[in-house]
Amino acid sequence: MAISTLRTRRQLAGGLLRSLYRQRLSTLSHACNAVNDDGTNPSFIHPTSVVHPNAVIGQGVSIGPFCTVGSSVVLGNDCKLHPGSHVFGNTKLGDKCILMSGAVVGDNIPGKTIIGCNNVIGHHAVVGIKCQDMKYKVFELLVECFLQVGDNNEIREHVSIHRSSKPCDKTVIGDNNLIMGSCHKAHDCKVGSNNFFANSTLLAGHVLVEDHAHTAGAIVVHQFCNIGSYCFIGGGSVVSQDVPKYTMVAGDRAELRGLNLEGLRRGGFSVTEIRSLRTAYRKIFMPTDVIVGGIEDRLADVECHEDLSRVPAVLSLVQSIRESLKEDRRGICKFRSWSFSLL
């Protein structure tokens, strides 16, 4: 009889505690959705989170359970930190950023991480931490390093984006990029806008990616390579040299496979522009006369062509190739049917 009474009392006590806990969460949730008398939207901070009193929290910010916000952090208006996400170091998040569970942004090392507005950082992604460059030694942690991310980027699960390796440079991600799961953007990379990186796209240090590029899955890009605008990199490729604008490469090591025609169509290039680019590509990379000279001669021939020289996209392609052939650059990916050297 006594055991039954004790069990009943425990059940009643447990039910009362659960009821009080739900009431507490409900009160906090209503506080998050409420509007102050002055019209501002108050912030919601879950009681299990650790938010430093010196952190700057904007209006309408929601910080879920078990989150961490450091002393030098600035959170813009309407940011949302899902359970178990963390923001450290000198880090600024713009308005309407979302951190999914397990995401880590910033690091407690000298330097700064700046994230623009309306970015989504996925589950267990790591953004703005110390780089993996061997030149950045443990005893040199006083050296500042930087990361700057633009607006409207979707950074998916398990992505890693590192800060720069030296104070005179910074890692940069532009606007409107989709970075799919398990991608890596190493120190000092410069990524433009409107790019699509499929799963496990790995960029080594100092890689430059222009705008509107598209990669398939599981590709590797060697350090100091340049990826041109509107290019496409096939799945499983190892890119060890520059990819010119508007082209498509694939293979190990990646080789030129023609123009990225579908990307050009989707990018709004006219039929005339695409035809001109195809003609220029053939003249540069698929000459029918083997005595037409080296690649510099063929590039000059395209630039002097009566019709092709009037098409800005063609001149941009020529300039992209010329830049990659400079002495301090890695050259361009080879064409698989070339029987003679570009140089």
XYZ file of C-alpha atoms in Angstrom:
343
model
C 0.000 0.000 0.000
C 2.840 2.388 0.948
C 4.711 1.596 -2.289
C 1.594 2.328 -4.355
C 1.101 5.673 -2.574
C 4.761 6.627 -3.140
C 4.495 5.755 -6.834
C 1.353 7.903 -7.144
C 3.054 10.847 -5.468
C 6.079 10.537 -7.784
C 3.823 10.493 -10.838
C 1.967 13.582 -9.621
C 5.229 15.393 -8.864
C 6.670 14.456 -12.262
C 3.530 15.635 -14.024
C 3.655 18.945 -12.140
C 7.325 19.517 -13.063
C 6.660 18.740 -16.739
C 3.700 21.110 -16.688
C 5.812 23.895 -15.171
C 8.591 23.264 -17.713
C 6.149 23.425 -20.641
C 4.665 26.602 -19.198
C 8.155 28.113 -18.957
C 8.973 27.237 -22.571
C 5.603 28.574 -23.684
C 6.248 31.858 -21.877
C 9.695 32.181 -23.503
C 8.281 31.328 -26.917
C 5.557 33.955 -26.568
C 8.229 36.452 -25.550
C 10.065 35.723 -28.786
C 6.963 36.402 -30.877
C 5.767 39.388 -28.895
C 6.172 43.012 -29.885
C 7.350 45.676 -27.478
C 5.426 48.868 -26.858
C 7.866 50.762 -29.086
C 7.215 48.354 -31.986
C 10.499 46.455 -31.709
C 10.667 42.669 -31.706
C 12.328 41.278 -28.550
C 14.903 38.516 -28.662
C 14.508 35.023 -27.260
C 17.415 33.346 -25.460
C 16.879 29.839 -24.154
C 17.927 29.485 -20.493
C 20.322 26.625 -21.294
C 22.384 28.762 -23.704
C 25.521 30.670 -22.727
C 25.459 34.212 -24.075
C 28.236 36.543 -22.959
C 26.898 39.820 -21.524
C 29.176 41.816 -23.852
C 27.718 40.220 -27.002
C 25.586 42.528 -29.133
C 22.193 40.947 -29.874
C 19.853 42.513 -32.431
C 16.081 42.624 -32.419
C 14.055 39.476 -32.934
C 17.032 37.149 -32.446
C 16.186 33.578 -31.430
C 18.863 31.561 -29.618
C 17.836 27.979 -28.989
C 18.956 25.488 -26.344
C 22.635 24.771 -25.621
C 24.036 27.518 -27.867
C 27.148 29.608 -27.191
C 27.638 33.275 -28.105
C 31.050 34.806 -27.366
C 31.946 38.178 -25.906
C 32.886 39.905 -29.195
C 29.999 38.541 -31.263
C 27.478 40.766 -33.025
C 24.211 39.162 -34.123
C 22.041 41.110 -36.559
C 18.284 41.412 -36.415
C 16.121 38.288 -36.802
C 19.032 35.827 -36.644
C 18.147 32.292 -35.556
C 20.518 29.945 -33.764
C 19.176 26.409 -33.720
C 19.989 24.106 -30.777
C 23.676 23.390 -30.286
C 25.050 26.066 -32.629
C 27.917 28.318 -31.574
C 29.403 31.702 -32.490
C 32.898 32.567 -31.230
C 35.543 35.261 -31.511
C 35.299 38.615 -33.260
C 32.391 37.587 -35.465
C 29.564 39.580 -36.981
C 26.408 38.040 -38.449
C 24.157 40.202 -40.603
C 20.384 40.268 -40.440
C 18.285 37.112 -40.907
C 21.123 34.597 -40.734
C 20.267 31.042 -39.687
C 22.637 28.633 -37.959
C 21.454 25.044 -38.000
C 22.196 22.588 -35.183
C 25.891 21.953 -34.635
C 27.087 24.861 -36.777
C 30.208 26.705 -35.574
C 31.005 30.222 -36.780
C 34.141 32.147 -35.839
C 37.148 31.304 -33.725
C 38.831 32.725 -30.615
C 41.952 33.805 -32.499
C 43.029 37.262 -33.695
C 41.205 38.499 -36.755
C 37.600 38.707 -37.769
C 34.766 36.774 -39.393
C 32.101 38.822 -41.146
C 28.950 37.086 -42.399
C 26.485 39.080 -44.501
C 22.707 38.997 -44.426
C 20.261 36.175 -45.089
C 22.804 33.347 -45.012
C 21.995 29.784 -43.971
C 24.810 27.805 -42.345
C 23.961 24.131 -42.251
C 24.183 21.371 -39.696
C 27.702 20.917 -38.282
C 29.239 23.341 -40.776
C 32.418 25.091 -39.601
C 32.882 28.634 -40.899
C 35.602 31.142 -40.045
C 37.990 28.995 -38.002
C 41.796 28.797 -38.059
C 43.226 27.745 -41.405
C 45.091 24.507 -42.032
C 48.049 26.187 -43.717
C 51.335 24.914 -42.263
C 52.744 28.445 -42.471
C 50.263 29.488 -39.786
C 52.136 28.080 -36.795
C 50.791 27.589 -33.303
C 53.303 30.061 -31.858
C 52.156 32.684 -34.379
C 48.532 32.778 -33.256
C 48.806 36.520 -32.693
C 48.723 36.924 -36.484
C 45.319 38.170 -37.589
C 43.319 36.289 -40.211
C 40.028 37.103 -41.872
C 36.929 35.710 -43.573
C 34.253 37.712 -45.361
C 31.008 36.144 -46.592
C 28.420 38.062 -48.633
C 24.633 37.787 -48.688
C 22.082 35.097 -49.553
C 24.442 32.121 -49.430
C 23.306 28.610 -48.560
C 26.129 26.739 -46.861
C 25.033 23.171 -46.278
C 25.918 20.473 -43.760
C 29.540 19.669 -42.841
C 30.992 22.467 -45.005
C 34.289 23.969 -43.830
C 35.391 27.496 -44.756
C 38.635 28.739 -43.224
C 40.025 32.163 -42.510
C 43.062 33.564 -44.343
C 46.597 32.514 -43.465
C 48.044 36.040 -43.179
C 46.833 39.498 -42.181
C 47.404 41.032 -45.612
C 44.851 38.720 -47.233
C 41.411 37.293 -46.516
C 39.151 34.440 -47.557
C 36.166 35.798 -49.476
C 32.820 34.250 -50.415
C 30.507 36.402 -52.565
C 26.712 36.434 -52.836
C 24.034 33.906 -53.824
C 26.259 30.824 -53.724
C 25.046 27.288 -53.054
C 27.737 25.285 -51.265
C 26.494 21.723 -50.858
C 27.389 19.212 -48.172
C 30.980 18.383 -47.199
C 32.576 21.059 -49.395
C 35.818 22.705 -48.321
C 36.989 26.267 -49.030
C 40.546 26.663 -47.789
C 42.467 29.725 -46.650
C 42.759 32.762 -48.915
C 40.262 31.473 -51.494
C 38.289 34.066 -53.446
C 34.842 32.875 -54.510
C 32.573 35.136 -56.561
C 28.794 35.090 -56.777
C 26.054 32.797 -58.121
C 28.227 29.675 -58.048
C 27.029 26.101 -57.468
C 29.380 23.730 -55.676
C 28.125 20.155 -55.535
C 28.924 17.815 -52.654
C 32.584 17.336 -51.719
C 33.963 20.111 -53.911
C 37.370 20.747 -52.346
C 39.240 23.996 -53.014
C 42.842 24.219 -51.841
C 44.380 27.479 -50.676
C 44.471 30.629 -52.833
C 42.003 29.293 -55.419
C 40.053 31.931 -57.342
C 36.523 31.118 -58.522
C 34.771 33.758 -60.618
C 30.978 33.966 -61.087
C 28.321 31.491 -62.281
C 30.663 28.474 -62.154
C 29.204 25.002 -61.576
C 30.958 21.930 -60.212
C 29.771 18.357 -60.075
C 30.501 16.212 -57.021
C 33.804 15.016 -55.576
C 36.207 17.351 -57.337
C 39.591 18.633 -56.158
C 41.143 21.946 -57.198
C 44.893 22.490 -56.780
C 46.088 25.566 -54.900
C 46.512 28.815 -56.857
C 44.248 27.632 -59.693
C 41.659 29.940 -61.274
C 38.161 28.787 -62.186
C 36.596 31.025 -64.827
C 33.050 32.332 -65.036
C 30.322 30.100 -66.508
C 32.566 27.039 -66.550
C 31.576 23.503 -65.584
C 33.789 20.920 -63.851
C 32.749 17.297 -64.251
C 32.351 14.934 -61.315
C 35.463 13.325 -59.861
C 37.826 15.733 -61.618
C 41.238 16.729 -60.329
C 41.894 20.271 -61.509
C 45.594 21.123 -61.436
C 45.557 24.046 -63.901
C 43.296 26.991 -64.695
C 39.862 26.486 -66.243
C 39.175 29.253 -68.818
C 35.868 31.089 -68.893
C 32.860 29.431 -70.542
C 34.555 26.025 -70.844
C 33.880 22.529 -69.551
C 36.556 20.236 -68.094
C 36.597 16.698 -66.738
C 38.976 13.905 -65.899
C 42.084 13.173 -63.877
C 43.911 15.420 -64.640
C 41.083 17.620 -65.866
C 41.084 18.272 -69.624
C 39.106 20.694 -71.729
C 36.000 19.086 -73.217
C 34.487 22.023 -75.060
C 32.247 24.920 -74.097
C 29.733 24.820 -71.267
C 26.873 25.295 -73.712
C 24.088 24.537 -71.275
C 25.527 26.932 -68.744
C 25.785 29.636 -71.382
C 22.155 29.131 -72.412
C 20.987 29.253 -68.809
C 23.147 32.310 -68.270
C 21.247 34.269 -70.919
C 23.881 34.295 -73.657
C 22.380 34.911 -77.074
C 22.539 32.448 -79.957
C 24.960 34.772 -81.755
C 27.276 34.940 -78.747
C 27.301 31.164 -78.329
C 28.006 30.611 -82.038
C 30.854 33.112 -81.903
C 32.307 31.425 -78.818
C 32.150 28.031 -80.538
C 33.961 29.401 -83.579
C 36.605 31.002 -81.387
C 37.031 27.810 -79.358
C 37.650 25.780 -82.522
C 40.189 28.272 -83.795
C 42.071 28.259 -80.484
C 41.904 24.631 -79.406
C 40.950 22.619 -82.519
C 42.890 24.131 -85.446
C 42.611 22.164 -88.668
C 45.972 23.431 -89.887
C 48.875 22.217 -87.746
C 51.145 25.003 -89.009
C 48.980 27.838 -87.715
C 51.510 28.512 -84.953
C 51.394 28.454 -81.175
C 48.518 29.393 -78.933
C 49.559 33.047 -78.838
C 49.264 33.184 -82.628
C 45.820 31.600 -82.502
C 44.645 33.970 -79.793
C 45.871 36.914 -81.858
C 44.088 35.503 -84.907
C 40.794 35.428 -82.999
C 41.314 38.975 -81.720
C 41.919 40.217 -85.268
C 39.008 38.324 -86.777
C 36.562 40.701 -88.423
C 33.446 39.248 -86.780
C 34.744 37.591 -83.612
C 36.585 40.699 -82.467
C 33.224 42.465 -82.133
C 31.844 39.979 -79.585
C 32.743 40.934 -75.961
C 32.334 37.335 -74.756
C 34.956 36.128 -77.256
C 37.418 38.806 -76.170
C 36.742 37.853 -72.547
C 37.560 34.215 -73.358
C 40.819 35.249 -75.038
C 41.780 37.446 -72.096
C 41.022 34.625 -69.646
C 43.379 32.276 -71.496
C 46.086 34.920 -71.791
C 45.985 35.627 -68.063
C 46.386 31.929 -67.275
C 49.434 31.628 -69.545
C 51.458 34.231 -67.661
C 54.657 33.104 -65.979
C 53.273 33.339 -62.446
C 50.203 31.248 -63.289
C 49.652 27.518 -63.688
C 48.585 27.488 -67.331
C 45.302 26.065 -68.595
C 43.911 22.547 -68.599
C 45.065 20.610 -71.640
C 42.798 19.554 -74.478
C 42.657 15.769 -74.706
C 43.219 15.529 -78.460
C 46.141 17.965 -78.674
C 49.114 16.417 -80.421
C 51.352 19.441 -79.896
C 52.282 21.652 -76.997
C 50.413 24.843 -76.254
C 53.662 26.561 -75.450
